[in-house]
Coordinates of C-alpha atoms in Angstrom, one line a residue:
Chain A
M13 CA -0.1 0.1 -0.3
S14 CA 0.6 3.5 -0.7
F15 CA 2.6 4.5 2.4
D16 CA 4.6 1.8 2.3
R17 CA 6.3 3.5 -0.7
L18 CA 6.9 6.6 1.3
I19 CA 8.0 4.6 4.1
K20 CA 10.9 2.9 1.8
G21 CA 11.9 6.5 0.4
I22 CA 11.8 7.5 4.4
R23 CA 14.1 4.8 5.4
E24 CA 16.4 4.6 2.4
K25 CA 16.9 8.2 3.1
Q26 CA 17.1 8.5 6.5
N27 CA 15.1 11.5 6.3
P28 CA 11.0 11.7 7.3
T29 CA 10.8 15.0 5.6
V30 CA 8.6 16.6 2.3
A31 CA 9.4 19.3 0.6
G32 CA 6.1 22.1 0.2
L33 CA 6.3 23.6 -3.7
D34 CA 4.0 26.3 -3.1
P35 CA 5.7 28.5 -5.3
K36 CA 4.3 32.1 -4.8
L37 CA 6.4 35.0 -7.3
D38 CA 7.4 36.1 -4.2
F39 CA 9.3 33.1 -3.4
I40 CA 11.2 32.8 -7.2
P41 CA 14.4 35.0 -8.4
D42 CA 14.3 37.5 -10.4
Y43 CA 16.6 36.1 -13.1
I44 CA 14.3 33.0 -13.4
K45 CA 11.2 35.4 -13.3
E46 CA 12.7 37.8 -16.0
Q47 CA 13.6 34.9 -18.6
A48 CA 9.9 33.9 -18.3
Y49 CA 8.5 37.1 -19.0
A50 CA 10.9 37.7 -21.8
A51 CA 9.6 34.5 -23.5
H52 CA 6.3 34.5 -22.2
G53 CA 5.2 38.3 -21.1
K54 CA 3.9 39.8 -17.7
T55 CA 0.8 37.0 -17.8
L56 CA -0.1 34.0 -16.2
E57 CA 1.6 31.9 -18.9
G58 CA 4.8 34.0 -17.9
A59 CA 4.5 33.3 -13.9
A60 CA 3.2 29.4 -14.8
A61 CA 6.4 29.4 -16.8
A62 CA 8.9 30.8 -13.5
L63 CA 7.2 28.2 -11.4
L64 CA 8.0 26.0 -13.7
T65 CA 11.9 26.3 -13.5
F66 CA 11.7 27.2 -10.1
N67 CA 10.1 23.6 -8.9
K68 CA 12.5 21.7 -11.3
G69 CA 15.9 23.3 -10.0
L70 CA 14.2 22.7 -6.7
I71 CA 13.5 19.1 -7.6
D72 CA 17.3 18.6 -8.6
A73 CA 18.6 19.8 -5.6
L74 CA 15.9 17.9 -3.5
C75 CA 15.6 14.9 -5.3
D76 CA 18.1 12.7 -3.2
I77 CA 17.6 14.4 0.3
V78 CA 13.8 13.9 0.9
P79 CA 11.7 11.3 0.0
A80 CA 8.4 13.7 -0.8
V81 CA 7.5 17.0 -2.3
K82 CA 4.1 18.0 -1.2
P83 CA 3.0 20.6 -4.2
Q84 CA 0.1 23.1 -2.4
A85 CA -2.7 23.1 -5.5
A86 CA -3.9 26.6 -4.2
Y87 CA -0.6 28.2 -5.7
Y88 CA -0.9 26.7 -9.3
E89 CA -4.5 27.5 -9.4
M90 CA -3.5 31.3 -8.6
Y91 CA -2.0 31.6 -11.9
G92 CA -5.3 29.7 -13.8
W93 CA -5.1 26.9 -15.9
Q94 CA -1.5 28.0 -17.3
G95 CA -0.9 27.2 -13.2
V96 CA -2.4 24.3 -13.0
R97 CA -0.4 22.6 -16.0
T98 CA 2.5 23.1 -14.3
L99 CA 1.4 21.6 -11.0
C100 CA 0.8 18.5 -13.5
E101 CA 4.5 19.2 -14.9
T102 CA 6.0 19.6 -11.8
I103 CA 4.5 16.4 -10.5
A104 CA 5.6 14.6 -13.4
Y105 CA 9.0 16.0 -13.2
A106 CA 9.0 14.8 -9.2
K107 CA 8.1 11.2 -10.4
E108 CA 11.0 11.1 -13.3
K109 CA 13.3 12.3 -9.8
G110 CA 11.9 9.0 -8.0
L111 CA 10.1 10.9 -5.4
F112 CA 6.8 10.6 -3.4
V113 CA 4.2 13.3 -4.9
I114 CA 1.3 14.6 -2.4
T115 CA -0.7 16.7 -3.6
D116 CA -2.3 19.7 -0.8
G117 CA -5.8 19.9 -2.4
K118 CA -8.0 19.2 0.5
R119 CA -10.6 17.9 -2.0
N120 CA -13.7 16.7 -0.3
D121 CA -17.5 16.4 -2.1
I122 CA -20.3 13.9 -2.2
G123 CA -19.7 10.3 -3.4
T124 CA -20.1 10.3 -6.9
T125 CA -17.9 14.1 -7.3
M126 CA -15.7 12.8 -5.4
E127 CA -15.1 10.0 -7.5
A128 CA -14.0 12.4 -9.9
Y129 CA -11.8 14.0 -7.5
A130 CA -10.2 10.9 -7.0
K131 CA -9.6 9.5 -10.9
A132 CA -8.1 13.4 -11.4
H133 CA -5.5 13.5 -8.9
I134 CA -4.5 10.1 -7.7
G135 CA -6.2 7.6 -10.4
T136 CA -6.7 7.7 -13.9
T137 CA -8.9 8.9 -16.3
D138 CA -10.8 7.0 -19.2
V139 CA -11.5 8.8 -22.6
E140 CA -13.1 6.1 -24.2
G141 CA -11.4 2.8 -23.3
E142 CA -7.7 5.4 -23.0
K143 CA -6.0 5.5 -19.5
F144 CA -4.4 9.0 -18.9
D145 CA -2.6 10.4 -15.5
A146 CA -4.7 13.3 -15.1
F147 CA -2.7 14.7 -12.3
G148 CA -0.9 11.7 -11.2
S149 CA 0.0 12.5 -7.2
D150 CA 0.9 9.5 -4.9
A151 CA -1.6 10.8 -2.7
L152 CA -4.0 13.6 -1.6
T153 CA -5.4 15.8 1.1
V154 CA -8.6 15.3 1.6
N155 CA -11.2 17.1 4.0
A156 CA -14.0 14.5 5.6
Y157 CA -16.3 17.2 6.7
L158 CA -19.0 15.5 4.4
G159 CA -18.2 11.8 5.7
S160 CA -17.3 8.4 4.5
D161 CA -19.3 8.7 1.3
G162 CA -17.1 11.5 0.6
V163 CA -14.0 9.5 1.3
K164 CA -14.9 5.7 -0.1
P165 CA -14.3 6.4 -3.7
L166 CA -10.5 7.0 -2.9
L167 CA -10.2 4.5 -0.7
E168 CA -11.0 1.8 -4.0
I169 CA -8.1 3.6 -6.0
C170 CA -5.8 3.6 -2.7
K171 CA -6.3 -0.2 -2.8
S172 CA -6.2 -1.0 -6.2
Q173 CA -3.4 1.7 -7.6
D174 CA -1.4 2.1 -4.2
K175 CA -2.3 5.0 -3.5
G176 CA -3.0 7.1 -0.3
I177 CA -4.8 9.9 1.3
F178 CA -4.1 12.1 3.9
V179 CA -7.2 13.5 6.1
L180 CA -7.6 16.9 7.8
V181 CA -7.7 16.1 11.8
K182 CA -6.3 18.7 13.7
T183 CA -5.1 21.9 11.3
S184 CA -1.8 23.6 12.0
N185 CA -3.6 27.3 11.9
P186 CA -4.4 29.8 14.7
S187 CA -7.9 29.2 14.7
S188 CA -7.9 25.6 13.8
G189 CA -9.5 24.5 17.6
E190 CA -12.5 26.6 16.4
L191 CA -14.4 23.8 15.3
Q192 CA -12.0 20.8 15.4
D193 CA -11.4 21.8 19.2
R194 CA -15.2 21.6 20.4
L195 CA -16.0 18.7 22.0
L196 CA -18.9 16.3 21.0
D197 CA -21.7 15.2 23.8
D198 CA -19.8 11.3 24.1
N199 CA -16.6 14.1 25.4
A200 CA -14.5 13.2 22.5
T201 CA -13.3 16.0 20.5
V202 CA -14.1 16.9 17.1
Y203 CA -10.2 16.2 15.6
R204 CA -10.1 13.1 17.8
T205 CA -13.9 11.9 16.2
M206 CA -12.0 12.6 12.7
G207 CA -8.9 10.8 14.0
N208 CA -11.0 7.8 14.7
M209 CA -13.0 7.9 11.4
C210 CA -9.4 7.6 9.8
E211 CA -8.9 4.5 11.5
N212 CA -12.0 3.1 10.6
W213 CA -11.2 3.9 6.9
G214 CA -7.7 2.6 6.9
S215 CA -8.7 -1.0 8.5
E216 CA -9.6 -1.8 4.6
V217 CA -6.3 -0.5 3.2
M218 CA -3.7 -1.3 5.6
G219 CA 0.1 -1.7 4.4
E220 CA 2.9 -3.8 5.2
N221 CA 4.2 -1.2 7.9
G222 CA 1.5 -1.2 10.4
Y223 CA 0.1 1.7 8.7
S224 CA -2.8 2.3 6.3
S225 CA -3.2 4.7 3.0
V226 CA -5.6 6.7 5.0
G227 CA -3.4 9.2 6.8
A228 CA -4.0 12.2 9.1
V229 CA -2.8 15.6 8.6
V230 CA -2.0 17.1 12.3
G231 CA -0.1 20.6 13.0
A232 CA 3.3 21.2 14.5
T233 CA 1.8 23.5 16.0
Y234 CA 0.1 21.9 18.4
P235 CA 2.4 19.1 20.1
A236 CA 0.6 18.1 22.8
Q237 CA -2.3 17.0 20.0
L238 CA 0.0 14.9 18.6
G239 CA 1.5 13.2 20.6
E240 CA -2.1 12.4 22.0
L241 CA -3.2 11.3 18.3
R242 CA 0.3 8.9 17.8
K243 CA -0.9 7.2 21.0
A244 CA -4.8 7.1 19.7
L245 CA -4.4 6.1 15.9
P246 CA -1.6 3.4 15.9
H247 CA -2.5 3.0 11.7
T248 CA -2.3 6.5 10.6
F249 CA 0.4 7.6 8.9
F250 CA 0.8 11.8 10.3
L251 CA 1.4 14.4 7.1
V252 CA 2.6 17.2 9.8
P253 CA 2.4 20.6 8.2
G254 CA 3.4 23.9 10.5
Y255 CA 7.5 23.1 11.0
G256 CA 9.5 26.4 10.0
A257 CA 7.8 29.6 8.5
Q258 CA 4.4 28.8 11.1
G259 CA 6.3 28.1 14.1
G260 CA 6.9 24.3 15.0
G261 CA 10.6 23.0 15.6
A262 CA 12.1 20.0 16.0
K263 CA 11.2 19.3 19.9
D264 CA 7.0 20.5 18.3
V265 CA 7.6 17.3 15.8
A266 CA 8.8 14.9 17.8
P267 CA 5.6 13.4 19.5
A268 CA 4.6 12.4 15.9
F269 CA 7.0 9.8 15.8
D270 CA 6.7 5.5 16.8
E271 CA 9.3 3.8 18.3
N272 CA 10.6 3.4 15.3
G273 CA 11.0 7.0 13.8
L274 CA 8.3 6.0 11.8
G275 CA 4.4 7.3 11.6
A276 CA 5.1 10.9 10.4
I277 CA 6.5 12.9 7.3
I278 CA 6.9 16.8 8.5
N279 CA 6.7 19.1 5.9
S280 CA 8.6 22.6 5.4
S281 CA 7.4 25.0 2.1
R282 CA 8.5 28.4 3.2
G283 CA 12.0 27.4 5.1
I284 CA 13.3 25.6 2.0
M285 CA 12.1 27.3 -1.0
C286 CA 12.9 30.9 0.8
A287 CA 16.1 29.2 2.0
W288 CA 18.1 32.2 -0.2
K289 CA 16.6 34.9 1.0
K290 CA 17.2 34.1 4.5
E291 CA 20.5 33.0 3.4
G292 CA 21.1 36.0 1.6
C293 CA 22.7 34.1 -0.9
D294 CA 23.2 34.8 -5.1
P295 CA 19.8 34.5 -5.9
T296 CA 21.3 31.7 -8.6
E297 CA 21.9 29.6 -5.5
Y298 CA 18.4 29.2 -4.5
A299 CA 18.4 25.7 -5.1
A300 CA 21.7 24.7 -3.4
A301 CA 20.6 26.8 -0.5
A302 CA 17.5 24.8 -0.6
R303 CA 19.0 21.8 -0.1
R304 CA 21.2 23.4 2.4
E305 CA 18.0 24.1 4.7
A306 CA 16.8 20.6 4.1
I307 CA 19.8 18.5 4.9
R308 CA 19.6 20.9 8.1
M309 CA 15.9 20.2 8.9
R310 CA 16.7 16.4 8.7
D311 CA 19.9 16.2 10.6
E312 CA 17.9 18.6 13.5
I313 CA 14.6 16.1 13.0
I314 CA 17.0 12.4 13.1
G315 CA 18.9 14.5 16.2
H316 CA 15.8 14.7 18.0
I317 CA 14.3 11.3 17.1
G318 CA 17.3 9.3 16.3
A319 CA 17.7 6.6 13.2
I320 CA 14.8 5.5 11.5
K321 CA 14.5 1.7 11.8
Chain B
M16 CA -22.7 42.8 -2.0
S17 CA -22.7 39.9 -4.3
F18 CA -25.7 38.4 -3.7
D19 CA -27.7 41.2 -4.5
R20 CA -26.6 40.7 -8.0
L21 CA -27.7 37.2 -7.7
I22 CA -30.7 38.2 -5.8
K23 CA -31.5 40.8 -8.5
G24 CA -31.0 37.7 -11.4
I25 CA -33.1 35.7 -9.5
R26 CA -36.0 38.3 -9.3
E27 CA -35.8 39.3 -13.2
K28 CA -36.0 36.0 -13.8
Q29 CA -38.2 34.6 -11.5
N30 CA -36.5 31.8 -11.0
P31 CA -34.6 30.6 -8.0
T32 CA -32.7 27.5 -9.4
V33 CA -28.8 27.3 -10.9
A34 CA -27.9 24.6 -13.7
G35 CA -25.3 22.7 -12.3
L36 CA -22.3 22.4 -15.0
D37 CA -21.2 18.9 -13.9
P38 CA -20.1 17.3 -17.6
K39 CA -19.1 13.7 -17.6
L40 CA -18.3 12.0 -21.0
D41 CA -21.1 10.1 -20.7
F42 CA -23.4 13.2 -20.6
I43 CA -22.4 14.5 -23.6
P44 CA -24.0 13.5 -27.2
D45 CA -21.8 11.3 -29.2
Y46 CA -21.9 13.5 -32.2
I47 CA -20.3 16.8 -29.9
K48 CA -17.5 14.0 -28.5
E49 CA -16.5 12.6 -32.1
Q50 CA -15.7 16.1 -33.4
A51 CA -14.0 16.5 -30.4
Y52 CA -11.9 13.5 -30.8
A53 CA -11.5 13.8 -34.7
A54 CA -9.7 17.4 -33.6
H55 CA -7.7 16.3 -31.0
G56 CA -7.9 12.5 -30.6
K57 CA -9.2 10.4 -27.9
T58 CA -7.1 12.7 -25.3
L59 CA -7.7 14.6 -22.4
E60 CA -7.5 17.8 -25.0
G61 CA -9.8 15.5 -26.7
A62 CA -12.4 15.5 -24.0
A63 CA -11.7 19.0 -22.9
A64 CA -13.0 20.3 -26.2
A65 CA -16.4 18.1 -25.7
L66 CA -16.5 19.9 -22.1
L67 CA -16.9 23.5 -23.8
T68 CA -18.9 22.8 -26.8
F69 CA -21.3 20.8 -24.9
N70 CA -21.3 23.0 -21.9
K71 CA -21.3 26.2 -24.4
G72 CA -24.8 24.7 -25.5
L73 CA -26.3 24.4 -22.5
I74 CA -25.1 28.4 -21.6
D75 CA -27.0 29.8 -24.8
A76 CA -30.4 27.5 -24.4
L77 CA -30.5 28.3 -19.9
C78 CA -29.0 31.7 -20.2
D79 CA -32.6 33.7 -20.4
I80 CA -33.6 30.9 -18.1
V81 CA -31.8 30.3 -14.9
P82 CA -29.8 33.2 -13.2
A83 CA -26.7 31.0 -12.5
V84 CA -24.8 28.5 -13.2
K85 CA -22.4 26.1 -11.2
P86 CA -19.6 25.0 -12.4
Q87 CA -18.2 21.7 -10.1
A88 CA -14.6 22.0 -10.2
A89 CA -13.8 18.3 -10.1
Y90 CA -15.3 17.0 -13.0
Y91 CA -13.2 19.3 -14.9
E92 CA -9.8 18.5 -13.0
M93 CA -10.5 15.0 -14.4
Y94 CA -9.3 15.8 -17.2
G95 CA -6.4 17.6 -16.4
W96 CA -5.1 21.0 -16.6
Q97 CA -6.7 20.5 -20.2
G98 CA -10.0 20.2 -18.5
V99 CA -9.5 23.5 -16.2
R100 CA -8.7 25.3 -19.0
T101 CA -12.3 24.3 -19.7
L102 CA -13.6 25.1 -16.4
C103 CA -11.6 29.0 -17.3
E104 CA -13.6 28.9 -20.9
T105 CA -16.6 27.7 -19.3
I106 CA -17.1 30.6 -16.3
A107 CA -16.0 33.3 -19.2
Y108 CA -18.8 32.2 -21.6
A109 CA -21.6 32.1 -18.7
K110 CA -20.3 35.7 -17.8
E111 CA -20.6 37.1 -20.7
K112 CA -23.7 35.7 -21.2
G113 CA -25.0 37.9 -17.9
L114 CA -25.4 34.6 -15.2
F115 CA -24.1 34.5 -12.0
V116 CA -21.1 32.2 -12.0
I117 CA -21.0 29.8 -8.5
T118 CA -17.4 27.4 -8.9
D119 CA -17.9 24.6 -6.7
G120 CA -14.9 23.9 -5.6
K121 CA -15.3 23.2 -1.8
R122 CA -11.7 24.6 -1.3
N123 CA -10.5 24.8 2.1
D124 CA -6.9 25.8 3.7
I125 CA -4.9 28.1 6.1
G126 CA -4.9 31.5 6.2
T127 CA -2.0 32.4 3.6
T128 CA -3.0 29.4 1.7
M129 CA -6.4 30.1 1.3
E130 CA -5.5 33.7 0.3
A131 CA -4.2 31.8 -2.9
Y132 CA -7.4 29.9 -4.0
A133 CA -9.5 33.4 -3.4
K134 CA -7.4 35.7 -5.7
A135 CA -7.7 32.2 -7.8
H136 CA -11.3 32.1 -7.9
I137 CA -13.2 34.9 -6.9
G138 CA -10.2 37.7 -6.6
T139 CA -7.3 38.9 -9.1
T140 CA -3.9 37.4 -9.7
D141 CA -0.9 40.0 -9.8
V142 CA 2.2 39.6 -12.0
E143 CA 4.6 42.2 -11.7
G144 CA 1.3 44.8 -11.3
E145 CA -1.2 43.3 -14.3
K146 CA -3.9 41.9 -13.0
F147 CA -5.9 38.9 -14.1
D148 CA -9.1 36.8 -13.3
A149 CA -7.4 33.4 -13.1
F150 CA -10.7 31.8 -12.8
G151 CA -13.1 34.7 -12.1
S152 CA -16.3 33.7 -10.6
D153 CA -19.1 35.2 -8.7
A154 CA -18.7 32.5 -6.1
L155 CA -17.1 29.9 -4.6
T156 CA -18.1 27.1 -2.2
V157 CA -15.9 26.2 1.3
N158 CA -15.2 23.9 3.5
A159 CA -14.4 25.3 6.7
Y160 CA -13.8 22.6 8.9
L161 CA -10.4 24.9 9.4
G162 CA -12.1 28.0 11.2
S163 CA -12.2 31.0 10.6
D164 CA -8.6 31.8 9.5
G165 CA -9.8 30.0 6.2
V166 CA -12.5 32.5 5.7
K167 CA -11.0 35.4 6.2
P168 CA -9.6 35.9 2.8
L169 CA -12.3 35.3 1.0
L170 CA -14.5 38.2 3.0
E171 CA -11.4 41.0 2.0
I172 CA -12.5 40.1 -1.8
C173 CA -16.1 39.5 -1.0
K174 CA -16.0 43.2 -0.2
S175 CA -13.5 44.7 -2.1
Q176 CA -14.8 42.7 -5.2
D177 CA -18.7 42.3 -4.8
K178 CA -18.5 38.8 -4.3
G179 CA -19.7 35.6 -2.4
I180 CA -18.8 32.1 -0.8
F181 CA -21.0 29.6 -0.2
V182 CA -19.5 27.7 3.1
L183 CA -20.9 24.1 3.4
V184 CA -23.3 23.7 6.3
K185 CA -25.6 20.5 6.3
T186 CA -24.5 18.8 3.2
S187 CA -26.8 16.5 0.4
N188 CA -25.1 13.4 0.9
P189 CA -26.0 10.1 2.4
S190 CA -23.1 10.3 4.9
S191 CA -23.3 14.2 6.5
G192 CA -24.4 13.2 9.3
E193 CA -21.6 11.5 10.7
L194 CA -20.0 14.8 11.7
Q195 CA -22.2 17.3 10.9
D196 CA -25.2 15.9 13.0
R197 CA -23.4 15.2 16.0
L198 CA -24.2 17.3 19.1
L199 CA -21.6 19.7 20.6
D200 CA -21.5 20.1 24.4
D201 CA -23.2 22.8 24.1
N202 CA -26.1 20.9 22.5
A203 CA -25.7 22.2 19.3
T204 CA -25.1 20.2 16.3
V205 CA -22.1 20.5 14.5
Y206 CA -23.5 21.6 11.1
R207 CA -25.6 24.3 13.3
T208 CA -22.6 25.4 14.6
M209 CA -21.1 25.9 11.5
G210 CA -24.3 27.6 10.4
N211 CA -24.0 30.1 13.3
M212 CA -19.9 30.9 11.9
C213 CA -21.3 31.3 9.0
E214 CA -23.8 34.1 10.6
N215 CA -21.0 35.7 12.4
W216 CA -18.7 35.7 9.2
G217 CA -21.3 37.5 6.7
S218 CA -21.9 40.4 9.7
E219 CA -19.1 42.5 8.4
V220 CA -20.5 41.8 4.5
M221 CA -23.9 42.4 4.3
G222 CA -26.1 43.4 1.6
E223 CA -29.0 45.7 0.6
N224 CA -31.7 42.0 0.6
G225 CA -30.7 41.3 4.5
Y226 CA -28.3 38.3 2.6
S227 CA -24.5 39.2 3.4
S228 CA -22.0 37.6 1.2
V229 CA -21.4 34.8 3.1
G230 CA -24.4 32.1 2.0
A231 CA -24.3 28.2 3.5
V232 CA -24.5 25.1 1.3
V233 CA -27.4 23.2 2.6
G234 CA -29.4 19.9 1.2
A235 CA -32.5 19.5 -0.6
T236 CA -31.7 15.4 0.9
Y237 CA -32.4 16.9 4.3
P238 CA -35.8 19.3 4.2
A239 CA -36.7 19.6 8.3
Q240 CA -32.9 20.8 8.5
L241 CA -33.0 23.3 5.6
G242 CA -36.2 24.9 7.6
E243 CA -34.7 25.2 11.2
L244 CA -31.4 26.6 9.5
R245 CA -33.8 29.3 7.4
K246 CA -35.1 30.4 10.7
A247 CA -31.8 30.7 12.8
L248 CA -29.8 31.9 10.0
P249 CA -31.7 35.0 8.8
H250 CA -29.0 36.8 7.0
T251 CA -27.5 33.4 5.0
F252 CA -28.2 32.7 1.6
F253 CA -28.5 29.3 0.8
L254 CA -27.1 27.2 -2.1
V255 CA -29.5 23.9 -2.1
P256 CA -28.2 20.7 -3.8
G257 CA -29.7 17.4 -3.8
Y258 CA -32.9 18.1 -6.0
G259 CA -33.6 15.9 -9.0
A260 CA -31.0 13.1 -9.4
Q261 CA -30.3 13.2 -5.7
G262 CA -34.0 12.7 -4.4
G263 CA -35.2 16.3 -3.5
G264 CA -38.5 17.6 -5.0
A265 CA -39.8 21.1 -4.8
K266 CA -41.9 20.5 -1.4
D267 CA -38.8 19.4 0.1
V268 CA -37.0 22.4 -0.6
A269 CA -40.0 24.7 0.1
P270 CA -38.6 25.3 3.7
A271 CA -35.2 26.9 2.4
F272 CA -37.2 30.0 1.3
D273 CA -38.1 33.4 2.9
E274 CA -41.3 35.2 3.4
N275 CA -40.0 36.6 0.0
G276 CA -39.5 33.6 -2.0
L277 CA -36.0 34.8 -1.3
G278 CA -32.8 33.2 0.5
A279 CA -32.1 30.1 -1.2
I280 CA -31.1 29.1 -4.8
I281 CA -31.5 25.6 -5.6
N282 CA -29.4 23.5 -7.3
S283 CA -30.2 20.9 -10.4
S284 CA -27.2 19.6 -12.4
R285 CA -27.4 15.6 -13.8
G286 CA -31.4 16.3 -14.2
I287 CA -30.9 19.7 -16.2
M288 CA -27.5 17.9 -18.3
C289 CA -28.9 14.4 -19.0
A290 CA -32.9 16.0 -20.0
W291 CA -32.2 14.6 -22.9
K292 CA -31.1 11.1 -22.4
K293 CA -34.4 10.8 -19.9
E294 CA -36.6 12.4 -22.9
G295 CA -35.2 9.7 -25.4
C296 CA -35.0 12.9 -27.9
D297 CA -32.7 13.5 -30.5
P298 CA -29.6 14.0 -28.9
T299 CA -28.7 16.9 -31.0
E300 CA -31.4 18.3 -29.2
Y301 CA -29.7 18.4 -25.8
A302 CA -29.7 22.3 -25.1
A303 CA -33.3 22.2 -26.4
A304 CA -34.0 19.5 -23.8
A305 CA -32.0 21.0 -20.8
R306 CA -33.7 23.8 -21.2
R307 CA -37.7 22.3 -20.9
E308 CA -36.1 20.9 -17.8
A309 CA -35.0 23.7 -16.4
I310 CA -38.4 25.6 -17.2
R311 CA -39.9 22.7 -15.5
M312 CA -38.0 22.5 -12.5
R313 CA -38.5 26.9 -12.0
D314 CA -42.6 26.1 -12.7
E315 CA -42.4 23.5 -10.1
I316 CA -40.5 26.1 -7.2
I317 CA -42.7 29.0 -8.3
G318 CA -45.8 26.9 -8.0
H319 CA -45.0 26.2 -4.4
I320 CA -43.2 29.3 -3.1
G321 CA -45.2 32.0 -5.5
A322 CA -43.8 34.7 -7.4
I323 CA -40.6 35.9 -5.7
K324 CA -40.8 39.7 -4.7

């Protein structure tokens, strides 16, 4: 099952982190943008071209360090269908380089419509018997406010095509508690209830490492809840955003891991993409700076949790 | 504010319904698909071309009957970036024809990322000072599991650019109750709590008709909850899916309206798009059949709720 492939990459690279690819124009060095605008104008097409060049540079520099990348769909949609084409091309390029790709789309809908999202992002699309990977990701983030029938079409694909999903459980943002921390009448929080649903959904798609294909998004900014959920959800692999720019550190994410150093992958987006700005290095070295930051982050986390078994 | 424009259309056309544009290939007559495949092959490009032709025919036939259309993003993403280009082109064409466009994307994320979705779908994207409507819709459906900071970036755009959002409150699918019907420790349901949040968010973006720019999605398949929420959320405009193919009828949606016949817009997707199949008419008349069904639906609902004031 899907997260076994991810876990294999984590073990081989001894690195439980994922590089977020959320390429705002502000994050991209001028020389890349100028080239793209020269070819395509200061247009959505030009922006999309700059995004792609930036991403490819990052992927080249990171692909032997991190096991996975996580493009955030919003930053591509912001540049229209041209940006969405860059998302497709980024996913394809990352897979070519052997990376596990998690599309952060937080998709959700009723069953019949979720089937379309599932085919789009992690499955295949049928056009008169011809099969296409519309986006071709390995995993997709999902919002399960609609309950089981918004999740089941994804489970079919997780099973048949070795893919995975990460369901939003306890998100990293300041206002996540407004609904997620509320207590239900059985005295369980909403996030814990959602976590339990993940364990249930996952029970039919278990992998060899004891984790199912149904993971959970749990923010680094809430370390107590991370620890609580790690214990409560032994078969649910965590995608942990909120490290770095959002404030979480290695100490905060340590509770996300099991005794083998497995069970979670920690995301850093701005920290890695904007390392060149923080370092103040020459902009043409943006990818090398990203690599340095990815290595620093890996070493910091492994320093806290020890070697991954 | 945004829903004043929608309400104007509803009053003028005396029709509180919206046509869903969820174009699966199965719904499209063969002669359209064959033309598209002849030009582009049996590819994502070919499928995307067929979708666009189908949609334009529907929009031409419906634009003087319905005030709004609702493309469902999933059915475009299923055909890759080429499908997403068709989504852009569909939105632009519908706006040209004077329709109010609701993109059904159920987007959600943390604040900074939600800003990107907000710009993408209802705002404008800045490329070095040049402004572009990446998707250019009038309204977007939103999932607010992440709380206020996933909604606030949208409110800015609702205010400054006269746009709207519909937040998922009580969805139409069979399993919506798994979380949404649960009672919180103050004895309110999750959906009611989410509805109250909509009223709060909406208080800063009130329109002239007494409805704010923050609407709610409430399914036709749960008429009792529709009525409860109509009373509890007097400033929240409802987008009501689940009429027709999902099982809701005119009697079921009647509780969604206020005493002026306002306060809600009822969606039908498959019922309208597939009317030609149900009628068994010549496939080249698919758009005329859609128009007949849209008129029938309008008359049925107006028959139940009376003229819109």
